[in-house]
Structure formats: C-alpha cells, structure tokens
CSV table of C-alpha atoms in Angstrom, one decimal:
chain,number,residue,atom,x,y,z
C,1,ALA,CA,0.0,0.0,0.0
C,2,LYS,CA,2.9,2.4,0.8
C,3,LYS,CA,4.4,1.7,-2.6
C,4,GLU,CA,1.2,2.2,-4.5
C,5,SER,CA,0.4,5.5,-2.6
C,6,GLY,CA,3.9,6.8,-2.8
C,7,VAL,CA,4.1,7.5,1.0
C,8,ASP,CA,7.0,6.7,3.2
C,9,LYS,CA,5.1,6.1,6.5
C,10,ALA,CA,2.0,4.1,7.4
C,11,ALA,CA,0.0,3.1,10.4
C,12,ALA,CA,-2.8,0.6,10.9
C,13,ILE,CA,-6.1,1.0,12.9
C,14,GLY,CA,-8.4,-1.9,13.8
C,15,PHE,CA,-11.6,-2.4,15.8
C,16,CYS,CA,-12.5,-5.6,17.7
C,17,PHE,CA,-11.1,-8.5,15.7
C,18,GLY,CA,-9.4,-5.9,13.5
C,19,GLY,CA,-7.9,-4.6,16.7
C,20,LEU,CA,-6.3,-8.0,17.2
C,21,ARG,CA,-5.1,-8.1,13.6
C,22,VAL,CA,-3.3,-4.8,13.9
C,23,LEU,CA,-1.7,-6.0,17.1
C,24,ASP,CA,-0.5,-9.0,15.1
C,25,MET,CA,0.9,-6.7,12.5
C,26,ALA,CA,3.1,-5.1,15.2
C,27,ARG,CA,3.9,-8.6,16.7
C,28,THR,CA,5.3,-9.6,13.3
C,29,ASN,CA,7.0,-6.3,12.6
C,30,MET,CA,5.1,-5.5,9.5
C,31,ASP,CA,6.4,-2.3,7.8
C,32,VAL,CA,4.3,0.2,9.7
C,33,GLU,CA,5.3,2.9,12.1
C,34,GLY,CA,2.5,2.2,14.5
C,35,VAL,CA,-0.8,0.4,15.2
C,36,VAL,CA,-4.0,1.4,17.0
C,37,SER,CA,-6.3,-1.2,18.5
C,38,PHE,CA,-9.8,0.0,19.5
C,39,HIS,CA,-11.6,-2.5,21.8
C,40,GLY,CA,-9.4,-5.2,20.3
C,41,LEU,CA,-8.9,-8.7,21.5
C,42,PHE,CA,-5.5,-9.3,23.1
C,43,GLY,CA,-4.7,-13.0,22.6
C,44,ALA,CA,-1.2,-13.5,21.3
C,45,SER,CA,-1.0,-15.6,18.1
C,46,GLY,CA,2.2,-17.2,19.2
C,47,ASN,CA,4.3,-15.4,16.6
C,48,THR,CA,5.5,-12.4,18.5
C,49,ALA,CA,8.9,-11.2,17.4
C,50,ASP,CA,11.7,-11.0,20.0
C,51,SER,CA,11.7,-7.2,19.5
C,52,ILE,CA,8.6,-5.3,18.3
C,53,LYS,CA,9.5,-2.2,16.2
C,54,PRO,CA,6.1,-0.5,15.5
C,55,LYS,CA,4.7,1.6,18.2
C,56,VAL,CA,1.5,0.2,19.8
C,57,LEU,CA,-1.6,1.9,21.2
C,58,ALA,CA,-4.4,-0.2,22.7
C,59,LEU,CA,-7.7,1.6,23.5
C,60,HIS,CA,-9.6,-0.7,25.9
C,61,GLY,CA,-12.8,-0.8,27.9
C,62,TRP,CA,-11.9,-2.1,31.3
C,63,GLU,CA,-15.1,-4.0,31.7
C,64,ASP,CA,-14.8,-5.7,28.2
C,65,PRO,CA,-15.8,-9.3,28.7
C,66,MET,CA,-13.9,-10.2,25.5
C,67,ALA,CA,-10.6,-8.9,26.8
C,68,THR,CA,-10.5,-9.4,30.6
C,69,PRO,CA,-8.1,-7.7,33.0
C,70,ASP,CA,-6.1,-10.9,33.0
C,71,ASP,CA,-5.8,-10.6,29.2
C,72,VAL,CA,-4.6,-7.0,29.6
C,73,MET,CA,-1.9,-8.1,32.0
C,74,ASP,CA,-0.8,-10.9,29.6
C,75,PHE,CA,-0.7,-8.3,26.8
C,76,SER,CA,1.3,-5.9,28.9
C,77,LYS,CA,3.8,-8.6,29.8
C,78,GLU,CA,4.1,-9.7,26.2
C,79,MET,CA,4.7,-6.1,24.9
C,80,THR,CA,7.2,-5.3,27.7
C,81,ALA,CA,9.1,-8.6,27.0
C,82,ALA,CA,9.4,-7.7,23.3
C,83,GLY,CA,10.7,-4.2,24.2
C,84,ALA,CA,7.7,-2.5,22.4
C,85,ASP,CA,7.0,1.2,22.7
C,86,TRP,CA,3.4,0.5,23.8
C,87,HIS,CA,0.6,2.4,25.4
C,88,LEU,CA,-2.7,1.2,26.8
C,89,HIS,CA,-5.6,3.5,27.7
C,90,ALA,CA,-8.2,1.7,29.7
C,91,TYR,CA,-11.6,3.3,30.1
C,92,GLY,CA,-13.4,2.5,33.4
C,93,ALA,CA,-17.0,1.3,33.4
C,94,THR,CA,-16.7,0.7,29.7
C,95,LEU,CA,-17.6,-2.4,27.7
C,96,HIS,CA,-16.7,-3.8,24.3
C,97,ALA,CA,-17.7,-1.8,21.1
C,98,PHE,CA,-17.6,1.5,23.0
C,99,THR,CA,-17.0,3.4,19.7
C,100,THR,CA,-20.1,1.9,18.0
C,101,PRO,CA,-23.0,4.3,18.4
C,102,HIS,CA,-25.7,1.6,18.1
C,103,ALA,CA,-24.1,-0.9,20.4
C,104,ASP,CA,-26.6,-1.5,23.2
C,105,ASN,CA,-26.4,-5.1,24.4
C,106,PRO,CA,-25.1,-5.2,28.0
C,107,ASP,CA,-25.8,-8.9,28.2
C,108,PHE,CA,-23.4,-9.6,25.4
C,109,GLY,CA,-21.0,-7.0,26.7
C,110,THR,CA,-21.3,-4.4,23.9
C,111,VAL,CA,-22.3,-0.9,24.8
C,112,TYR,CA,-21.5,2.5,23.3
C,113,SER,CA,-19.8,5.0,25.5
C,114,ALA,CA,-19.7,8.6,24.2
C,115,GLY,CA,-17.0,9.6,26.6
C,116,ALA,CA,-14.7,6.7,25.8
C,117,ASP,CA,-15.4,7.1,22.1
C,118,ARG,CA,-14.4,10.8,22.2
C,119,ARG,CA,-11.3,10.2,24.4
C,120,SER,CA,-10.1,7.2,22.4
C,121,PHE,CA,-10.3,9.0,19.1
C,122,ALA,CA,-8.4,12.0,20.6
C,123,ALA,CA,-5.7,9.5,21.8
C,124,CYS,CA,-5.6,7.9,18.4
C,125,LYS,CA,-5.2,11.3,16.7
C,126,ASP,CA,-2.3,12.3,19.1
C,127,PHE,CA,-0.6,8.9,18.6
C,128,LEU,CA,-0.9,9.1,14.8
C,129,GLU,CA,0.6,12.6,14.8
C,130,GLU,CA,3.5,11.3,16.8
C,131,VAL,CA,4.2,8.2,14.6
C,132,LEU,CA,3.5,9.7,11.2
C,133,GLY,CA,4.6,13.3,11.9
C-alpha cells in the first residue's frame, strides 16, 4: 500500500477482531510505524517477534468481557518482554464496542460510550501525529 500510494510512512487501525489483527501486525514487525487497536482482542497468536518495532496503542474498555483484566496483564507482559513502545488507555466502566453508536447489548458486553469514544479518538489522533509526523 505504501508503494502504491507513494508514501514513506504508514500506520494501521483496527476495531474488535481488526484490533487483534493490527496488534498481530506489530507482533510480526510489518512495515508500519504504529498500530492502534480499538476495543481489540489481546490474545497473542504465538508469533510475537523477539523485538517489536512498530509503536502500539491499545484503547480498551476495562469491563470488556472479550478482553479481561487478565488478558490485559498478559498483553502488557508480552509487549514489555518484546521491548515494544506500547501504550494502553483503559476506560473504566466501559464495555466492548464502545465506539459503536448503536451498540446496546449489555448482556453480550457491547455498549456504546460517548466519553470513551471521544477520548479514544483523541488519543488515536495524538498517537498518529507522533508516529507519522
């Protein structure tokens, strides 16, 4: 994509399963400056490089049943062990799909949060300015 567009720098953003996929892009050192995962899953695919080069931003609802606090701790240990430049913003009292305006299924664990939505996009913008600037 960088070659086709003629740009030198790129970043990737993903939501939910896409959030996991962009984390895997970082884990395998794909040619991007950074990745942003919105309410992504954290499970490591088992192919994490010894040293992660892309910067990583994970935007996470702390009450997300699809990525539990134990998953967050495992993710933080994995990123730290790989020497990644990683950041995690956890939004309290926030479930999965917090950026999806029509998400309203607390029994399934998916509920929109206007505050977390606004804050997470602001954090994403700041991160992208840093890695692409």
